Amino acid sequence: MTIEIKRKMDDFLADWKQSKDRLPLIVRGARQIGKTYSIRKFGKNYKSFIEINFVDNPEFKGVFDDGYSTDKLIKKISFINPKFQFIPRETLIFFDELQECPDCSTSLKFFAEDGRFDVICSGSMMGLNYKKISSNSVGYKNDVLMHSVDFEEFLWTKGYKADFSEEIYSHLKELKPFSKAEFNTLNECFIEYAVLGGMPAVIKKFLEDGTYENILSIQRQLVFDYEEDISKYAEGMDRAKIKNIYRHIPVFLAKENKKFQITKVAKNARNREYVGCADWLKDAGVVNLCHCLNDACLPLKGNYDMAKYKMYYHDTGLLIANLDEEASDDLRKNKNLGADKGAIYENLIGQTLVAQGLDLFYYKKENSQLEMDFFLRTAENLVPVEVKAKDGATASLNNLISFPSYSDIKFGIKLAHKNIGFNQRFYTIPYFCAFLLKRFLREECSQT
């Protein structure tokens, strides 16, 4: 059985093609999340689809040596491969692995002004290459960020229709609990997704074979591939330090407060020796950073400590791959999240929020037990979000809502293995509804 993974990027590209004022597009994102697959599938909508991969076909790098005019580039590309057909208004040119040929980005201005051909670029975007690329053709290109498969896309891939999300959202909107059968089915899907993560190769293998066999080896190979890319693209910085931080993320997440501490990376390590390493990983799309708020109040941006942050893998499957082998086996055989439950759920919720275009913030009051996993906002309110791996007390959530000193907080959200509810102080929302949080806050909670 061949599995087709429907992506939200498919609809984005279709809308882009219909736009009269479309500019060349750069699809950004981490390695192996499905960028090339989506673009190739989209290319079937054109009479001519031309793919140039600067890793597989480095000879094409030279076409930019003598200028960037569209006619000159087409002539040089055709000289290298005369089978390519450049049909005006009916051709998509796909430049892949753009990080290997930054000069290509300069040509986007000329393609935009010419207007005869649609152009999409993509690549791993690791390291400083993208900063060079992004400075070229300003105003003559659009950028779109792609993530690994999110939970909604996972449901689509399992066979649920696109409007199934509306059915789930109706429960949130009406604060109507799911039936036992509905809750158990959706929760089972979510636990499955938590074990697999959102990397397309992993999901495809699992759904085609119907078993977790060989899943761990694929996930670990992906981790290895990321480390190889770090070694390749971390120019001008200490590659060993960046890789060391990347490998230690499970150590940070295993701690109670999950905060990044350089002393956990290497003995006698100092922060100044690792300046820029975490940002490099974030810019490369490899990790998500969650910054600590100076105070639990609005605004969020500009109200955080750059030196205090938590670090999550951009995809929870990579965290799973870095767990002890016994824990990984238990996850696959029994779907038992066990001692790693807190780290897995928190990483997964962080990943889910970022996929909705949200930034990550947390709060830990000095010399106090008061702390909160994440913060979101409505137009008027700051919204604390607590991720409960166990159904325990919610002291911090209650205190943030109750204390007069936190005047921007009127209500909160508790994500848990619990059905939908609202006690006039905070909403209890099942994990499997987390992909709808942004919409829920915008549409239903903006006046709360």
Tab-separated table of C-alpha atoms in Angstrom:
chain	number	residue	atom	x	y	z
A	1	MET	CA	0.000	0.000	0.000
A	2	THR	CA	1.397	3.399	-1.020
A	3	ILE	CA	0.707	6.224	1.430
A	4	GLU	CA	0.051	9.741	0.134
A	5	ILE	CA	0.805	12.419	2.720
A	6	LYS	CA	-1.403	15.466	2.144
A	7	ARG	CA	0.319	18.651	3.278
A	8	LYS	CA	-0.940	22.161	3.947
A	9	MET	CA	1.851	23.306	1.668
A	10	ASP	CA	-0.077	21.729	-1.236
A	11	ASP	CA	-2.917	24.230	-0.774
A	12	PHE	CA	-0.480	27.110	-0.252
A	13	LEU	CA	1.256	26.358	-3.561
A	14	ALA	CA	-2.065	26.050	-5.385
A	15	ASP	CA	-3.125	29.471	-4.073
A	16	TRP	CA	0.280	30.913	-5.025
A	17	LYS	CA	-0.177	29.714	-8.616
A	18	GLN	CA	-3.564	31.434	-8.836
A	19	SER	CA	-2.169	34.764	-7.606
A	20	LYS	CA	-1.684	37.252	-10.458
A	21	ASP	CA	1.104	39.041	-8.625
A	22	ARG	CA	3.045	35.954	-7.541
A	23	LEU	CA	6.778	36.341	-7.063
A	24	PRO	CA	9.460	33.646	-7.041
A	25	LEU	CA	9.061	31.556	-3.920
A	26	ILE	CA	11.618	30.245	-1.414
A	27	VAL	CA	10.301	27.306	0.614
A	28	ARG	CA	12.280	27.230	3.846
A	29	GLY	CA	12.428	24.521	6.474
A	30	ALA	CA	14.486	21.823	8.136
A	31	ARG	CA	15.950	18.847	6.346
A	32	GLN	CA	13.732	15.975	5.137
A	33	ILE	CA	10.368	17.455	6.144
A	34	GLY	CA	8.870	16.999	2.672
A	35	LYS	CA	9.684	20.266	0.877
A	36	THR	CA	10.986	18.662	-2.320
A	37	TYR	CA	8.177	16.093	-2.420
A	38	SER	CA	5.478	18.780	-2.176
A	39	ILE	CA	7.083	20.939	-4.854
A	40	ARG	CA	7.505	18.006	-7.250
A	41	LYS	CA	3.873	17.032	-6.777
A	42	PHE	CA	2.853	20.638	-7.415
A	43	GLY	CA	4.992	20.674	-10.566
A	44	LYS	CA	2.568	18.241	-12.198
A	45	ASN	CA	0.194	21.202	-12.652
A	46	TYR	CA	2.504	22.652	-15.339
A	47	LYS	CA	3.125	21.583	-18.910
A	48	SER	CA	6.853	21.775	-18.177
A	49	PHE	CA	8.528	21.128	-14.821
A	50	ILE	CA	12.260	21.796	-14.668
A	51	GLU	CA	14.137	20.622	-11.582
A	52	ILE	CA	17.738	21.639	-10.963
A	53	ASN	CA	19.407	20.208	-7.854
A	54	PHE	CA	22.687	21.953	-7.076
A	55	VAL	CA	23.971	18.946	-5.092
A	56	ASP	CA	23.182	16.283	-7.684
A	57	ASN	CA	23.976	18.537	-10.655
A	58	PRO	CA	26.702	20.996	-9.590
A	59	GLU	CA	27.410	21.845	-13.226
A	60	PHE	CA	24.401	24.176	-13.157
A	61	LYS	CA	26.092	26.460	-10.617
A	62	GLY	CA	28.104	27.986	-13.432
A	63	VAL	CA	25.104	29.332	-15.327
A	64	PHE	CA	25.106	32.411	-13.078
A	65	ASP	CA	28.761	33.326	-13.673
A	66	ASP	CA	28.149	35.848	-16.458
A	67	GLY	CA	24.987	37.609	-15.345
A	68	TYR	CA	21.403	36.964	-14.389
A	69	SER	CA	19.196	37.958	-17.318
A	70	THR	CA	16.452	35.402	-17.847
A	71	ASP	CA	17.229	34.831	-21.531
A	72	LYS	CA	20.913	34.285	-20.791
A	73	LEU	CA	20.166	31.828	-17.979
A	74	ILE	CA	17.672	29.838	-20.072
A	75	LYS	CA	20.214	29.588	-22.885
A	76	LYS	CA	22.920	28.293	-20.531
A	77	ILE	CA	20.602	25.847	-18.754
A	78	SER	CA	19.384	24.521	-22.105
A	79	PHE	CA	22.970	24.066	-23.258
A	80	ILE	CA	23.626	21.765	-20.282
A	81	ASN	CA	20.319	19.926	-20.659
A	82	PRO	CA	18.658	20.429	-24.072
A	83	LYS	CA	15.667	18.297	-22.981
A	84	PHE	CA	14.366	21.062	-20.741
A	85	GLN	CA	11.390	22.894	-22.269
A	86	PHE	CA	10.853	26.532	-21.325
A	87	ILE	CA	7.225	27.241	-22.216
A	88	PRO	CA	6.184	30.801	-21.293
A	89	ARG	CA	3.371	30.886	-18.665
A	90	GLU	CA	3.371	27.063	-18.497
A	91	THR	CA	6.737	26.284	-16.867
A	92	LEU	CA	7.790	25.827	-13.245
A	93	ILE	CA	11.533	26.032	-12.577
A	94	PHE	CA	12.556	24.382	-9.307
A	95	PHE	CA	15.998	25.178	-7.904
A	96	ASP	CA	16.680	22.684	-5.080
A	97	GLU	CA	19.483	22.706	-2.500
A	98	LEU	CA	19.720	26.467	-2.873
A	99	GLN	CA	22.233	26.693	-0.019
A	100	GLU	CA	24.798	25.139	-2.369
A	101	CYS	CA	24.423	27.989	-4.866
A	102	PRO	CA	23.599	31.322	-3.152
A	103	ASP	CA	24.215	33.158	-6.458
A	104	CYS	CA	20.987	31.623	-7.722
A	105	SER	CA	19.002	33.838	-5.353
A	106	THR	CA	20.167	36.961	-7.191
A	107	SER	CA	18.488	35.666	-10.349
A	108	LEU	CA	15.071	35.749	-8.658
A	109	LYS	CA	14.813	39.501	-9.233
A	110	PHE	CA	15.316	38.970	-12.947
A	111	PHE	CA	12.815	36.100	-13.135
A	112	ALA	CA	10.292	38.268	-11.271
A	113	GLU	CA	10.730	41.195	-13.649
A	114	ASP	CA	10.596	38.921	-16.698
A	115	GLY	CA	7.403	37.188	-15.542
A	116	ARG	CA	7.314	34.376	-18.111
A	117	PHE	CA	8.229	31.523	-15.760
A	118	ASP	CA	7.266	30.489	-12.239
A	119	VAL	CA	10.224	29.818	-9.950
A	120	ILE	CA	10.442	27.996	-6.615
A	121	CYS	CA	13.613	27.482	-4.603
A	122	SER	CA	14.242	25.232	-1.633
A	123	GLY	CA	17.009	23.741	0.456
A	124	SER	CA	18.089	22.809	3.965
A	125	MET	CA	18.967	26.440	4.797
A	126	MET	CA	21.455	25.411	7.476
A	127	GLY	CA	24.189	27.724	8.618
A	128	LEU	CA	24.885	31.241	7.473
A	129	ASN	CA	24.139	30.603	3.800
A	130	TYR	CA	20.507	31.611	4.149
A	131	LYS	CA	21.475	35.002	5.596
A	132	LYS	CA	23.420	35.598	2.411
A	133	ILE	CA	20.568	34.300	0.276
A	134	SER	CA	17.897	36.334	2.053
A	135	SER	CA	19.758	39.605	1.442
A	136	ASN	CA	19.475	39.118	-2.315
A	137	SER	CA	16.424	39.932	-4.454
A	138	VAL	CA	14.683	41.771	-1.611
A	139	GLY	CA	11.190	42.709	-2.775
A	140	TYR	CA	11.310	40.235	-5.651
A	141	LYS	CA	10.626	36.985	-3.784
A	142	ASN	CA	8.363	35.535	-1.122
A	143	ASP	CA	9.447	33.210	1.667
A	144	VAL	CA	7.309	30.496	3.229
A	145	LEU	CA	8.295	28.341	6.189
A	146	MET	CA	7.390	24.650	6.090
A	147	HIS	CA	7.321	22.368	9.132
A	148	SER	CA	7.276	18.628	9.590
A	149	VAL	CA	3.884	16.883	9.455
A	150	ASP	CA	1.575	18.296	12.134
A	151	PHE	CA	-1.164	16.371	13.921
A	152	GLU	CA	-3.904	17.590	11.578
A	153	GLU	CA	-1.913	16.438	8.540
A	154	PHE	CA	-1.284	13.137	10.329
A	155	LEU	CA	-5.039	12.653	10.724
A	156	TRP	CA	-5.513	13.355	7.005
A	157	THR	CA	-2.871	10.764	6.178
A	158	LYS	CA	-4.671	8.197	8.331
A	159	GLY	CA	-7.783	8.727	6.212
A	160	TYR	CA	-9.764	11.380	8.086
A	161	LYS	CA	-11.332	13.987	5.802
A	162	ALA	CA	-10.247	17.623	5.805
A	163	ASP	CA	-13.482	18.723	7.479
A	164	PHE	CA	-12.820	16.388	10.423
A	165	SER	CA	-10.924	19.241	12.068
A	166	GLU	CA	-14.124	21.275	12.045
A	167	GLU	CA	-15.867	18.517	13.926
A	168	ILE	CA	-13.107	18.531	16.563
A	169	TYR	CA	-13.189	22.323	16.740
A	170	SER	CA	-16.961	22.317	17.297
A	171	HIS	CA	-16.328	20.559	20.611
A	172	LEU	CA	-13.908	23.305	21.652
A	173	LYS	CA	-16.217	26.062	20.493
A	174	GLU	CA	-19.224	24.660	22.343
A	175	LEU	CA	-17.165	23.288	25.276
A	176	LYS	CA	-18.827	19.979	24.554
A	177	PRO	CA	-16.934	16.948	25.921
A	178	PHE	CA	-16.091	14.142	23.522
A	179	SER	CA	-17.831	10.817	23.966
A	180	LYS	CA	-15.709	8.069	25.462
A	181	ALA	CA	-15.281	6.424	22.063
A	182	GLU	CA	-14.348	9.732	20.382
A	183	PHE	CA	-11.900	10.652	23.126
A	184	ASN	CA	-10.180	7.272	23.143
A	185	THR	CA	-9.882	7.164	19.356
A	186	LEU	CA	-8.401	10.651	19.073
A	187	ASN	CA	-6.125	10.119	22.043
A	188	GLU	CA	-4.868	6.876	20.498
A	189	CYS	CA	-4.038	8.783	17.302
A	190	PHE	CA	-2.225	11.444	19.293
A	191	ILE	CA	-0.117	8.946	21.253
A	192	GLU	CA	0.734	7.281	17.948
A	193	TYR	CA	1.794	10.656	16.556
A	194	ALA	CA	3.826	11.385	19.708
A	195	VAL	CA	5.786	8.156	19.250
A	196	LEU	CA	6.364	8.688	15.520
A	197	GLY	CA	6.900	12.436	15.310
A	198	GLY	CA	6.182	14.300	12.101
A	199	MET	CA	9.001	13.346	9.744
A	200	PRO	CA	7.341	12.095	6.518
A	201	ALA	CA	9.673	9.109	6.024
A	202	VAL	CA	8.818	7.803	9.493
A	203	ILE	CA	5.052	8.254	9.107
A	204	LYS	CA	5.029	6.732	5.618
A	205	LYS	CA	6.963	3.661	6.782
A	206	PHE	CA	4.687	3.136	9.781
A	207	LEU	CA	1.418	3.474	7.878
A	208	GLU	CA	2.574	1.330	4.956
A	209	ASP	CA	3.877	-1.505	7.169
A	210	GLY	CA	1.412	-1.154	10.045
A	211	THR	CA	4.188	-1.760	12.557
A	212	TYR	CA	6.822	0.144	14.545
A	213	GLU	CA	9.526	-2.192	13.311
A	214	ASN	CA	12.484	-0.274	11.826
A	215	ILE	CA	10.981	3.083	12.892
A	216	LEU	CA	13.695	3.732	15.484
A	217	SER	CA	16.455	3.090	12.940
A	218	ILE	CA	14.892	5.642	10.549
A	219	GLN	CA	14.576	8.234	13.323
A	220	ARG	CA	18.181	7.704	14.405
A	221	GLN	CA	19.384	8.000	10.829
A	222	LEU	CA	17.609	11.353	10.603
A	223	VAL	CA	19.420	12.505	13.762
A	224	PHE	CA	22.712	11.397	12.214
A	225	ASP	CA	21.889	13.248	8.972
A	226	TYR	CA	21.229	16.432	10.945
A	227	GLU	CA	24.567	16.105	12.702
A	228	GLU	CA	26.274	15.638	9.353
A	229	ASP	CA	24.645	18.833	8.093
A	230	ILE	CA	25.827	20.685	11.191
A	231	SER	CA	29.381	19.566	10.439
A	232	LYS	CA	28.983	20.672	6.832
A	233	TYR	CA	27.312	24.047	7.232
A	234	ALA	CA	28.458	25.445	10.596
A	235	GLU	CA	31.008	27.747	9.007
A	236	GLY	CA	32.961	30.155	11.178
A	237	MET	CA	31.724	28.599	14.424
A	238	ASP	CA	32.777	25.706	16.550
A	239	ARG	CA	31.034	22.724	14.983
A	240	ALA	CA	31.799	20.520	17.979
A	241	LYS	CA	30.041	22.931	20.360
A	242	ILE	CA	26.925	23.147	18.200
A	243	LYS	CA	26.747	19.353	17.879
A	244	ASN	CA	27.351	18.988	21.620
A	245	ILE	CA	24.374	21.224	22.415
A	246	TYR	CA	22.217	19.386	19.897
A	247	ARG	CA	23.071	16.028	21.465
A	248	HIS	CA	22.328	17.263	24.986
A	249	ILE	CA	18.745	18.448	24.409
A	250	PRO	CA	17.326	15.282	26.042
A	251	VAL	CA	19.450	16.053	29.123
A	252	PHE	CA	17.860	19.505	29.484
A	253	LEU	CA	14.346	18.189	28.899
A	254	ALA	CA	14.800	15.441	31.495
A	255	LYS	CA	15.309	18.069	34.208
A	256	GLU	CA	12.357	19.348	36.202
A	257	ASN	CA	12.514	22.928	34.880
A	258	LYS	CA	13.924	21.875	31.477
A	259	LYS	CA	15.953	25.090	31.229
A	260	PHE	CA	19.076	25.101	29.085
A	261	GLN	CA	22.240	25.154	31.208
A	262	ILE	CA	25.640	25.255	29.592
A	263	THR	CA	27.194	23.345	32.531
A	264	LYS	CA	25.158	20.313	31.443
A	265	VAL	CA	26.814	20.408	28.022
A	266	ALA	CA	30.452	20.258	29.098
A	267	LYS	CA	32.368	20.410	32.356
A	268	ASN	CA	33.442	23.955	33.294
A	269	ALA	CA	31.777	25.316	30.148
A	270	ARG	CA	31.000	29.039	30.099
A	271	ASN	CA	28.113	30.763	28.392
A	272	ARG	CA	30.352	33.171	26.489
A	273	GLU	CA	32.086	30.213	24.830
A	274	TYR	CA	28.755	29.062	23.353
A	275	VAL	CA	27.299	32.417	22.299
A	276	GLY	CA	25.373	32.033	19.053
A	277	CYS	CA	25.253	28.220	19.036
A	278	ALA	CA	21.606	27.951	20.097
A	279	ASP	CA	20.563	30.690	17.662
A	280	TRP	CA	22.427	28.883	14.878
A	281	LEU	CA	20.411	25.732	15.550
A	282	LYS	CA	17.173	27.746	15.679
A	283	ASP	CA	17.936	29.583	12.421
A	284	ALA	CA	18.689	26.241	10.800
A	285	GLY	CA	15.231	25.004	11.788
A	286	VAL	CA	16.697	22.218	13.907
A	287	VAL	CA	15.407	23.382	17.313
A	288	ASN	CA	12.672	25.551	18.795
A	289	LEU	CA	13.718	27.969	21.541
A	290	CYS	CA	11.333	28.948	24.338
A	291	HIS	CA	12.470	32.137	26.087
A	292	CYS	CA	11.859	33.011	29.714
A	293	LEU	CA	9.665	36.063	30.319
A	294	ASN	CA	11.022	38.729	32.638
A	295	ASP	CA	7.544	39.042	34.068
A	296	ALA	CA	4.210	37.388	33.358
A	297	CYS	CA	2.695	40.365	31.558
A	298	LEU	CA	2.159	41.792	28.090
A	299	PRO	CA	3.747	42.379	25.677
A	300	LEU	CA	5.471	39.070	25.018
A	301	LYS	CA	8.085	40.278	22.556
A	302	GLY	CA	10.700	42.430	24.225
A	303	ASN	CA	9.713	41.075	27.642
A	304	TYR	CA	12.059	38.110	27.865
A	305	ASP	CA	15.609	37.233	28.895
A	306	MET	CA	17.720	36.292	25.865
A	307	ALA	CA	20.063	34.260	28.096
A	308	LYS	CA	17.342	32.067	29.624
A	309	TYR	CA	15.561	29.585	27.431
A	310	LYS	CA	14.414	26.016	26.969
A	311	MET	CA	15.393	24.119	23.861
A	312	TYR	CA	13.190	21.613	22.034
A	313	TYR	CA	13.751	19.492	18.956
A	314	HIS	CA	11.827	20.860	15.976
A	315	ASP	CA	10.277	17.409	15.694
A	316	THR	CA	9.491	15.140	18.637
A	317	GLY	CA	10.512	12.048	16.674
A	318	LEU	CA	14.117	13.227	16.999
A	319	LEU	CA	13.709	13.381	20.784
A	320	ILE	CA	12.319	9.838	20.749
A	321	ALA	CA	15.367	8.700	18.770
A	322	ASN	CA	17.683	10.067	21.475
A	323	LEU	CA	16.036	8.271	24.388
A	324	ASP	CA	17.544	5.148	25.932
A	325	GLU	CA	16.931	2.097	23.759
A	326	GLU	CA	14.836	0.467	26.475
A	327	ALA	CA	12.595	3.533	26.725
A	328	SER	CA	12.276	3.684	22.940
A	329	ASP	CA	11.307	0.003	22.772
A	330	ASP	CA	8.712	0.497	25.515
A	331	LEU	CA	7.260	3.434	23.615
A	332	ARG	CA	6.801	1.430	20.442
A	333	LYS	CA	5.625	-1.827	21.951
A	334	ASN	CA	3.383	-0.480	24.705
A	335	LYS	CA	2.934	3.212	23.850
A	336	ASN	CA	4.138	3.842	27.385
A	337	LEU	CA	5.582	7.347	27.639
A	338	GLY	CA	6.798	6.525	31.169
A	339	ALA	CA	9.420	8.681	32.865
A	340	ASP	CA	9.950	10.687	29.675
A	341	LYS	CA	6.278	11.649	29.415
A	342	GLY	CA	6.784	15.258	30.564
A	343	ALA	CA	9.620	15.921	28.116
A	344	ILE	CA	7.784	14.290	25.201
A	345	TYR	CA	4.515	16.151	25.749
A	346	GLU	CA	6.228	19.499	26.305
A	347	ASN	CA	8.397	19.098	23.198
A	348	LEU	CA	5.342	18.067	21.196
A	349	ILE	CA	3.206	20.993	22.371
A	350	GLY	CA	6.068	23.390	21.599
A	351	GLN	CA	6.304	21.878	18.114
A	352	THR	CA	2.527	22.189	17.687
A	353	LEU	CA	2.490	25.875	18.692
A	354	VAL	CA	5.387	26.754	16.379
A	355	ALA	CA	3.585	25.029	13.487
A	356	GLN	CA	0.720	27.489	14.099
A	357	GLY	CA	3.129	30.409	13.681
A	358	LEU	CA	3.408	31.128	17.415
A	359	ASP	CA	6.529	32.066	19.355
A	360	LEU	CA	7.405	30.159	22.540
A	361	PHE	CA	7.679	31.746	25.991
A	362	TYR	CA	7.699	30.373	29.525
A	363	TYR	CA	7.943	31.882	33.016
A	364	LYS	CA	9.855	30.927	36.152
A	365	LYS	CA	9.675	33.320	39.090
A	366	GLU	CA	12.970	33.658	40.924
A	367	ASN	CA	13.080	32.033	44.377
A	368	SER	CA	9.582	30.660	43.909
A	369	GLN	CA	7.781	27.507	42.843
A	370	LEU	CA	5.672	29.551	40.439
A	371	GLU	CA	6.372	28.593	36.826
A	372	MET	CA	4.454	28.089	33.620
A	373	ASP	CA	5.261	25.991	30.529
A	374	PHE	CA	4.011	28.298	27.764
A	375	PHE	CA	2.246	31.615	27.203
A	376	LEU	CA	-0.080	32.666	24.416
A	377	ARG	CA	-2.183	35.775	24.067
A	378	THR	CA	-5.410	37.231	22.793
A	379	ALA	CA	-5.752	40.888	21.793
A	380	GLU	CA	-6.172	41.884	25.437
A	381	ASN	CA	-5.056	38.984	27.609
A	382	LEU	CA	-1.976	36.960	28.435
A	383	VAL	CA	-2.861	33.263	28.505
A	384	PRO	CA	-0.783	30.780	30.536
A	385	VAL	CA	-0.710	27.251	29.135
A	386	GLU	CA	0.155	24.379	31.448
A	387	VAL	CA	1.147	21.004	30.002
A	388	LYS	CA	0.147	18.301	32.473
A	389	ALA	CA	1.790	14.930	31.913
A	390	LYS	CA	-0.031	13.726	35.027
A	391	ASP	CA	-3.406	14.820	36.354
A	392	GLY	CA	-1.969	16.677	39.337
A	393	ALA	CA	-2.419	20.048	41.007
A	394	THR	CA	-2.412	23.273	39.001
A	395	ALA	CA	-1.080	25.614	41.693
A	396	SER	CA	0.939	27.848	39.362
A	397	LEU	CA	-1.933	28.179	36.900
A	398	ASN	CA	-4.373	29.107	39.678
A	399	ASN	CA	-1.952	31.591	41.220
A	400	LEU	CA	-1.262	33.353	37.925
A	401	ILE	CA	-4.996	33.781	37.381
A	402	SER	CA	-5.735	34.826	40.980
A	403	PHE	CA	-2.895	37.140	41.993
A	404	PRO	CA	-3.686	40.830	41.328
A	405	SER	CA	-0.067	41.435	40.311
A	406	TYR	CA	-0.723	39.446	37.102
A	407	SER	CA	-3.405	41.790	35.801
A	408	ASP	CA	-2.993	40.750	32.143
A	409	ILE	CA	-4.066	37.195	32.986
A	410	LYS	CA	-7.811	36.569	33.179
A	411	PHE	CA	-7.916	32.847	32.344
A	412	GLY	CA	-5.634	29.968	31.452
A	413	ILE	CA	-5.428	26.663	29.583
A	414	LYS	CA	-4.527	23.238	30.927
A	415	LEU	CA	-3.529	20.666	28.321
A	416	ALA	CA	-3.916	17.154	29.684
A	417	HIS	CA	-5.153	13.635	29.110
A	418	LYS	CA	-8.585	14.936	30.048
A	419	ASN	CA	-11.823	15.792	28.297
A	420	ILE	CA	-12.936	19.347	27.490
A	421	GLY	CA	-14.055	21.495	30.399
A	422	PHE	CA	-14.118	25.037	31.799
A	423	ASN	CA	-14.283	25.925	35.516
A	424	GLN	CA	-14.571	29.710	35.002
A	425	ARG	CA	-10.823	29.989	35.608
A	426	PHE	CA	-9.127	27.811	33.030
A	427	TYR	CA	-10.029	25.621	30.080
A	428	THR	CA	-9.118	21.946	30.229
A	429	ILE	CA	-8.289	20.802	26.709
A	430	PRO	CA	-7.126	17.365	25.485
A	431	TYR	CA	-3.671	17.203	23.924
A	432	PHE	CA	-5.156	16.189	20.593
A	433	CYS	CA	-6.893	19.587	20.325
A	434	ALA	CA	-3.679	21.587	20.741
A	435	PHE	CA	-3.338	22.142	16.984
A	436	LEU	CA	-6.467	24.336	17.204
A	437	LEU	CA	-5.328	26.600	20.058
A	438	LYS	CA	-4.476	29.647	17.962
A	439	ARG	CA	-7.863	29.600	16.273
A	440	PHE	CA	-9.676	28.941	19.552
A	441	LEU	CA	-8.056	31.941	21.250
A	442	ARG	CA	-8.703	34.207	18.272
A	443	GLU	CA	-12.334	33.229	17.653
A	444	GLU	CA	-13.710	32.181	21.026
A	445	CYS	CA	-11.577	33.804	23.724
A	446	SER	CA	-10.796	37.261	22.356
A	447	GLN	CA	-13.446	38.872	24.589
A	448	THR	CA	-12.863	36.696	27.657
